[in-house]
Amino acid sequence: MTLWANASGQDSRWTVDVSTGTSGKIPNSLLIEQDGYGISVVSAVAWETRPWLPLHSFVDLAESYYAFRVTYRPAFSRIGYGLEFLHDKAYFLTGTDPDGIVDHFELSDGHNMLFGQVSYGVEVDELSELVLRAGAGPAISNPSTIIRGKRMGTRTGEDMDSRYYVTGFGAQLSLQYRFDITDWLALSNEVRYVYSWLRIPINGGRASTAFNSFHVELGLSFRP
């Protein structure tokens, strides 16, 4: 059994995971509906994550890529149940935009996901284990856009408003490798695939898109 199990004679009941990392997104399309115009499609959109911004204070950590998860696993069970908040980011780089309507599009205060999860853990050796997870839940976004010159959420000029919206849903599969350091602390490496479908508010309408993204993370696991 792992150190975590040996410490109490049974599997860990509660685990807290904190991690940072980055993601890569497969190019997709933006379908834009705006008052007074027909439906426009911007295809082959390339996105950037920009996972770590310059840190000037502790508050700046919240602007970077991070994930926070709490898991409960019953005694002597390999199956756990968890809740996770994932703060991903998406910046529009380029796309096939025949009408030239996208001046700016970003989800930098969060392409956020709240996952309910089920996990299954398998011991690798006395100090490590693999954990497979599946989860799903709502997507929560804070968009900053300029479409056809109309601003929303940019926090500039007269457009100082910035809001979070429930914009869709997402699902994920992940594989975590955990290496025990003590009976209450472990190192964590994780890879995950995330699918999310969004309908994002813009000034005078909405933009719809779906992300297929792949993530790599490093972090720590704590057993309270």
mmCIF file of C-alpha atoms in Angstrom:
data_model
loop_
_atom_site.group_PDB
_atom_site.id
_atom_site.type_symbol
_atom_site.label_atom_id
_atom_site.label_comp_id
_atom_site.label_asym_id
_atom_site.label_seq_id
_atom_site.Cartn_x
_atom_site.Cartn_y
_atom_site.Cartn_z
ATOM 1 C CA MET A 1 0.000 0.000 0.000
ATOM 2 C CA THR A 2 1.066 3.630 -0.486
ATOM 3 C CA LEU A 3 2.277 5.844 2.363
ATOM 4 C CA TRP A 4 -1.143 7.466 2.458
ATOM 5 C CA ALA A 5 -2.776 4.118 3.071
ATOM 6 C CA ASN A 6 -0.110 2.901 5.508
ATOM 7 C CA ALA A 7 -0.467 5.990 7.680
ATOM 8 C CA SER A 8 -3.997 5.154 8.790
ATOM 9 C CA GLY A 9 -4.390 1.523 7.822
ATOM 10 C CA GLN A 10 -6.919 2.467 5.147
ATOM 11 C CA ASP A 11 -7.146 4.506 1.963
ATOM 12 C CA SER A 12 -7.124 8.264 2.172
ATOM 13 C CA ARG A 13 -10.634 9.636 2.673
ATOM 14 C CA TRP A 14 -10.086 13.233 1.554
ATOM 15 C CA THR A 15 -7.588 14.604 -0.959
ATOM 16 C CA VAL A 16 -6.984 18.192 -2.065
ATOM 17 C CA ASP A 17 -5.157 18.716 -5.383
ATOM 18 C CA VAL A 18 -3.705 22.062 -6.500
ATOM 19 C CA SER A 19 -1.979 22.347 -9.873
ATOM 20 C CA THR A 20 -0.858 24.624 -12.664
ATOM 21 C CA GLY A 21 -0.057 23.854 -16.279
ATOM 22 C CA THR A 22 -1.079 24.699 -19.802
ATOM 23 C CA SER A 23 -3.443 23.606 -22.560
ATOM 24 C CA GLY A 24 -3.456 23.324 -26.330
ATOM 25 C CA LYS A 25 -6.665 23.762 -28.292
ATOM 26 C CA ILE A 26 -7.525 22.224 -31.647
ATOM 27 C CA PRO A 27 -8.511 24.957 -34.169
ATOM 28 C CA ASN A 28 -12.275 25.401 -34.295
ATOM 29 C CA SER A 29 -14.968 27.733 -35.596
ATOM 30 C CA LEU A 30 -16.837 30.711 -34.145
ATOM 31 C CA LEU A 31 -20.470 31.135 -35.157
ATOM 32 C CA ILE A 32 -21.431 34.768 -34.547
ATOM 33 C CA GLU A 33 -24.975 36.084 -34.293
ATOM 34 C CA GLN A 34 -25.326 39.848 -33.841
ATOM 35 C CA ASP A 35 -28.341 42.160 -34.072
ATOM 36 C CA GLY A 36 -28.788 43.628 -37.549
ATOM 37 C CA TYR A 37 -26.539 41.081 -39.274
ATOM 38 C CA GLY A 38 -26.824 37.568 -40.606
ATOM 39 C CA ILE A 39 -25.003 34.621 -39.070
ATOM 40 C CA SER A 40 -21.247 34.809 -39.663
ATOM 41 C CA VAL A 41 -18.797 31.915 -39.380
ATOM 42 C CA VAL A 42 -15.130 32.443 -38.585
ATOM 43 C CA SER A 43 -13.348 29.170 -39.325
ATOM 44 C CA ALA A 44 -9.917 27.658 -38.620
ATOM 45 C CA VAL A 45 -9.611 29.719 -35.452
ATOM 46 C CA ALA A 46 -6.272 29.333 -33.641
ATOM 47 C CA TRP A 47 -6.213 29.953 -29.896
ATOM 48 C CA GLU A 48 -3.458 30.661 -27.375
ATOM 49 C CA THR A 49 -3.581 29.846 -23.662
ATOM 50 C CA ARG A 50 -0.952 32.238 -22.190
ATOM 51 C CA PRO A 51 -1.048 30.221 -18.977
ATOM 52 C CA TRP A 52 1.305 32.297 -16.814
ATOM 53 C CA LEU A 53 1.194 36.073 -16.654
ATOM 54 C CA PRO A 54 3.877 38.229 -14.963
ATOM 55 C CA LEU A 55 3.356 38.144 -11.202
ATOM 56 C CA HIS A 56 3.357 41.457 -9.378
ATOM 57 C CA SER A 57 1.332 40.314 -6.372
ATOM 58 C CA PHE A 58 -0.267 37.194 -4.905
ATOM 59 C CA VAL A 59 -3.556 38.210 -6.561
ATOM 60 C CA ASP A 60 -1.922 37.784 -9.989
ATOM 61 C CA LEU A 61 -1.794 34.023 -9.390
ATOM 62 C CA ALA A 62 -5.542 33.951 -10.044
ATOM 63 C CA GLU A 63 -4.909 35.283 -13.565
ATOM 64 C CA SER A 64 -2.842 32.230 -14.520
ATOM 65 C CA TYR A 65 -3.835 28.676 -15.423
ATOM 66 C CA TYR A 66 -4.727 26.599 -12.362
ATOM 67 C CA ALA A 67 -6.925 23.785 -11.086
ATOM 68 C CA PHE A 68 -8.282 23.036 -7.619
ATOM 69 C CA ARG A 69 -9.910 19.721 -6.713
ATOM 70 C CA VAL A 70 -11.370 18.033 -3.622
ATOM 71 C CA THR A 71 -11.922 14.263 -3.690
ATOM 72 C CA TYR A 72 -13.569 11.886 -1.234
ATOM 73 C CA ARG A 73 -12.695 8.193 -1.403
ATOM 74 C CA PRO A 74 -14.422 5.758 0.967
ATOM 75 C CA ALA A 75 -12.260 3.515 3.119
ATOM 76 C CA PHE A 76 -10.714 0.548 1.274
ATOM 77 C CA SER A 77 -12.302 1.658 -2.008
ATOM 78 C CA ARG A 78 -10.551 2.451 -5.293
ATOM 79 C CA ILE A 79 -13.455 4.670 -6.395
ATOM 80 C CA GLY A 80 -13.587 8.338 -5.401
ATOM 81 C CA TYR A 81 -15.969 11.248 -5.902
ATOM 82 C CA GLY A 82 -14.808 14.798 -6.407
ATOM 83 C CA LEU A 83 -15.482 18.392 -7.322
ATOM 84 C CA GLU A 84 -12.985 20.410 -9.364
ATOM 85 C CA PHE A 85 -12.594 23.994 -10.585
ATOM 86 C CA LEU A 86 -10.435 24.424 -13.701
ATOM 87 C CA HIS A 87 -9.337 27.914 -14.747
ATOM 88 C CA ASP A 88 -8.287 27.677 -18.384
ATOM 89 C CA LYS A 89 -7.743 30.609 -20.788
ATOM 90 C CA ALA A 90 -8.344 31.217 -24.498
ATOM 91 C CA TYR A 91 -7.055 34.091 -26.646
ATOM 92 C CA PHE A 92 -8.117 34.437 -30.304
ATOM 93 C CA LEU A 93 -5.020 34.554 -32.517
ATOM 94 C CA THR A 94 -6.077 34.083 -36.138
ATOM 95 C CA GLY A 95 -8.932 32.696 -38.180
ATOM 96 C CA THR A 96 -10.572 32.736 -41.584
ATOM 97 C CA ASP A 97 -12.770 35.817 -41.125
ATOM 98 C CA PRO A 98 -14.089 36.864 -44.577
ATOM 99 C CA ASP A 99 -15.946 39.912 -43.234
ATOM 100 C CA GLY A 100 -13.207 40.998 -40.827
ATOM 101 C CA ILE A 101 -15.637 41.201 -37.896
ATOM 102 C CA VAL A 102 -13.477 39.883 -35.032
ATOM 103 C CA ASP A 103 -11.257 42.631 -33.673
ATOM 104 C CA HIS A 104 -10.685 41.027 -30.265
ATOM 105 C CA PHE A 105 -11.884 37.861 -28.513
ATOM 106 C CA GLU A 106 -10.562 36.406 -25.289
ATOM 107 C CA LEU A 107 -11.602 34.363 -22.285
ATOM 108 C CA SER A 108 -8.709 35.430 -20.084
ATOM 109 C CA ASP A 109 -10.534 35.837 -16.787
ATOM 110 C CA GLY A 110 -11.554 32.344 -17.399
ATOM 111 C CA HIS A 111 -12.666 29.642 -19.694
ATOM 112 C CA ASN A 112 -13.671 28.115 -16.365
ATOM 113 C CA MET A 113 -15.069 24.649 -15.805
ATOM 114 C CA LEU A 114 -16.745 23.190 -12.712
ATOM 115 C CA PHE A 115 -16.585 19.400 -12.839
ATOM 116 C CA GLY A 116 -18.322 16.773 -10.772
ATOM 117 C CA GLN A 117 -16.063 13.727 -11.024
ATOM 118 C CA VAL A 118 -15.694 10.005 -10.476
ATOM 119 C CA SER A 119 -12.182 8.565 -10.113
ATOM 120 C CA TYR A 120 -10.554 5.145 -9.994
ATOM 121 C CA GLY A 121 -7.137 4.663 -8.377
ATOM 122 C CA VAL A 122 -4.610 1.903 -9.006
ATOM 123 C CA GLU A 123 -1.375 1.482 -7.028
ATOM 124 C CA VAL A 124 1.802 1.410 -9.141
ATOM 125 C CA ASP A 125 4.160 0.610 -6.260
ATOM 126 C CA GLU A 126 4.568 1.409 -2.568
ATOM 127 C CA LEU A 127 4.973 5.150 -3.215
ATOM 128 C CA SER A 128 2.843 5.913 -6.260
ATOM 129 C CA GLU A 129 -0.512 5.427 -7.890
ATOM 130 C CA LEU A 130 -2.402 6.206 -11.089
ATOM 131 C CA VAL A 131 -5.826 7.856 -10.906
ATOM 132 C CA LEU A 132 -8.230 7.851 -13.856
ATOM 133 C CA ARG A 133 -11.013 10.459 -13.749
ATOM 134 C CA ALA A 134 -14.112 11.344 -15.717
ATOM 135 C CA GLY A 135 -16.167 14.455 -15.058
ATOM 136 C CA ALA A 136 -18.713 16.888 -16.429
ATOM 137 C CA GLY A 137 -20.282 20.198 -15.465
ATOM 138 C CA PRO A 138 -21.025 23.802 -16.390
ATOM 139 C CA ALA A 139 -18.722 26.224 -18.182
ATOM 140 C CA ILE A 140 -18.371 29.687 -16.644
ATOM 141 C CA SER A 141 -16.820 32.451 -18.777
ATOM 142 C CA ASN A 142 -15.814 36.088 -18.446
ATOM 143 C CA PRO A 143 -15.531 37.216 -22.084
ATOM 144 C CA SER A 144 -13.765 40.268 -23.442
ATOM 145 C CA THR A 145 -14.759 40.889 -27.077
ATOM 146 C CA ILE A 146 -14.839 43.479 -29.844
ATOM 147 C CA ILE A 147 -17.053 42.304 -32.698
ATOM 148 C CA ARG A 148 -17.735 44.731 -35.572
ATOM 149 C CA GLY A 149 -16.324 47.474 -33.346
ATOM 150 C CA LYS A 150 -18.823 46.744 -30.554
ATOM 151 C CA ARG A 151 -17.144 46.195 -27.216
ATOM 152 C CA MET A 152 -18.140 43.985 -24.319
ATOM 153 C CA GLY A 153 -16.154 43.271 -21.149
ATOM 154 C CA THR A 154 -12.985 45.027 -22.307
ATOM 155 C CA ARG A 155 -12.774 47.310 -19.241
ATOM 156 C CA THR A 156 -11.773 50.235 -21.429
ATOM 157 C CA GLY A 157 -13.387 53.606 -22.134
ATOM 158 C CA GLU A 158 -17.129 53.482 -21.526
ATOM 159 C CA ASP A 159 -17.080 49.674 -21.484
ATOM 160 C CA MET A 160 -16.016 49.090 -17.891
ATOM 161 C CA ASP A 161 -18.443 46.244 -17.209
ATOM 162 C CA SER A 162 -17.046 42.740 -16.680
ATOM 163 C CA ARG A 163 -19.229 39.760 -15.785
ATOM 164 C CA TYR A 164 -19.164 36.000 -15.401
ATOM 165 C CA TYR A 165 -21.747 33.984 -17.317
ATOM 166 C CA VAL A 166 -22.762 30.338 -17.375
ATOM 167 C CA THR A 167 -21.969 29.818 -21.042
ATOM 168 C CA GLY A 168 -22.345 26.080 -21.624
ATOM 169 C CA PHE A 169 -21.055 22.747 -20.430
ATOM 170 C CA GLY A 170 -17.965 20.584 -20.561
ATOM 171 C CA ALA A 171 -16.648 17.092 -19.939
ATOM 172 C CA GLN A 172 -13.206 15.683 -19.281
ATOM 173 C CA LEU A 173 -11.087 12.565 -19.016
ATOM 174 C CA SER A 174 -7.837 12.743 -17.071
ATOM 175 C CA LEU A 175 -4.988 10.537 -15.893
ATOM 176 C CA GLN A 176 -3.008 11.540 -12.799
ATOM 177 C CA TYR A 177 0.265 10.091 -11.533
ATOM 178 C CA ARG A 178 0.747 10.714 -7.811
ATOM 179 C CA PHE A 179 4.044 10.112 -5.987
ATOM 180 C CA ASP A 180 3.935 10.094 -2.197
ATOM 181 C CA ILE A 181 6.444 12.227 -0.277
ATOM 182 C CA THR A 182 4.902 11.850 3.194
ATOM 183 C CA ASP A 183 1.664 10.430 4.560
ATOM 184 C CA TRP A 184 -0.016 13.788 3.868
ATOM 185 C CA LEU A 185 1.798 15.203 0.786
ATOM 186 C CA ALA A 186 2.385 13.920 -2.754
ATOM 187 C CA LEU A 187 3.664 15.230 -6.068
ATOM 188 C CA SER A 188 1.173 15.148 -8.929
ATOM 189 C CA ASN A 189 1.517 14.972 -12.734
ATOM 190 C CA GLU A 190 -1.656 14.989 -14.787
ATOM 191 C CA VAL A 191 -2.790 14.946 -18.406
ATOM 192 C CA ARG A 192 -6.355 15.560 -19.493
ATOM 193 C CA TYR A 193 -8.656 15.973 -22.453
ATOM 194 C CA VAL A 194 -11.461 18.516 -22.130
ATOM 195 C CA TYR A 195 -14.426 19.103 -24.426
ATOM 196 C CA SER A 196 -16.536 22.221 -23.923
ATOM 197 C CA TRP A 197 -19.444 23.742 -25.817
ATOM 198 C CA LEU A 198 -20.066 27.478 -25.293
ATOM 199 C CA ARG A 199 -22.546 30.213 -26.205
ATOM 200 C CA ILE A 200 -20.713 33.397 -25.252
ATOM 201 C CA PRO A 201 -22.454 36.787 -24.900
ATOM 202 C CA ILE A 202 -21.169 39.572 -27.135
ATOM 203 C CA ASN A 203 -22.419 43.131 -27.599
ATOM 204 C CA GLY A 204 -25.733 42.692 -29.422
ATOM 205 C CA GLY A 205 -25.674 38.936 -29.703
ATOM 206 C CA ARG A 206 -23.679 35.810 -29.003
ATOM 207 C CA ALA A 207 -20.829 33.659 -30.297
ATOM 208 C CA SER A 208 -20.989 29.863 -30.255
ATOM 209 C CA THR A 209 -18.018 27.524 -30.325
ATOM 210 C CA ALA A 210 -16.725 24.146 -29.124
ATOM 211 C CA PHE A 211 -13.250 23.534 -27.735
ATOM 212 C CA ASN A 212 -11.286 20.300 -27.870
ATOM 213 C CA SER A 213 -8.280 20.833 -25.636
ATOM 214 C CA PHE A 214 -5.399 18.835 -24.202
ATOM 215 C CA HIS A 215 -3.812 19.745 -20.861
ATOM 216 C CA VAL A 216 -0.584 19.004 -18.996
ATOM 217 C CA GLU A 217 -0.297 19.895 -15.302
ATOM 218 C CA LEU A 218 2.058 19.722 -12.325
ATOM 219 C CA GLY A 219 0.919 20.101 -8.763
ATOM 220 C CA LEU A 220 0.655 18.900 -5.190
ATOM 221 C CA SER A 221 -1.799 16.596 -3.451
ATOM 222 C CA PHE A 222 -2.642 17.088 0.209
ATOM 223 C CA ARG A 223 -4.337 14.730 2.635
ATOM 224 C CA PRO A 224 -5.912 16.843 5.410
#
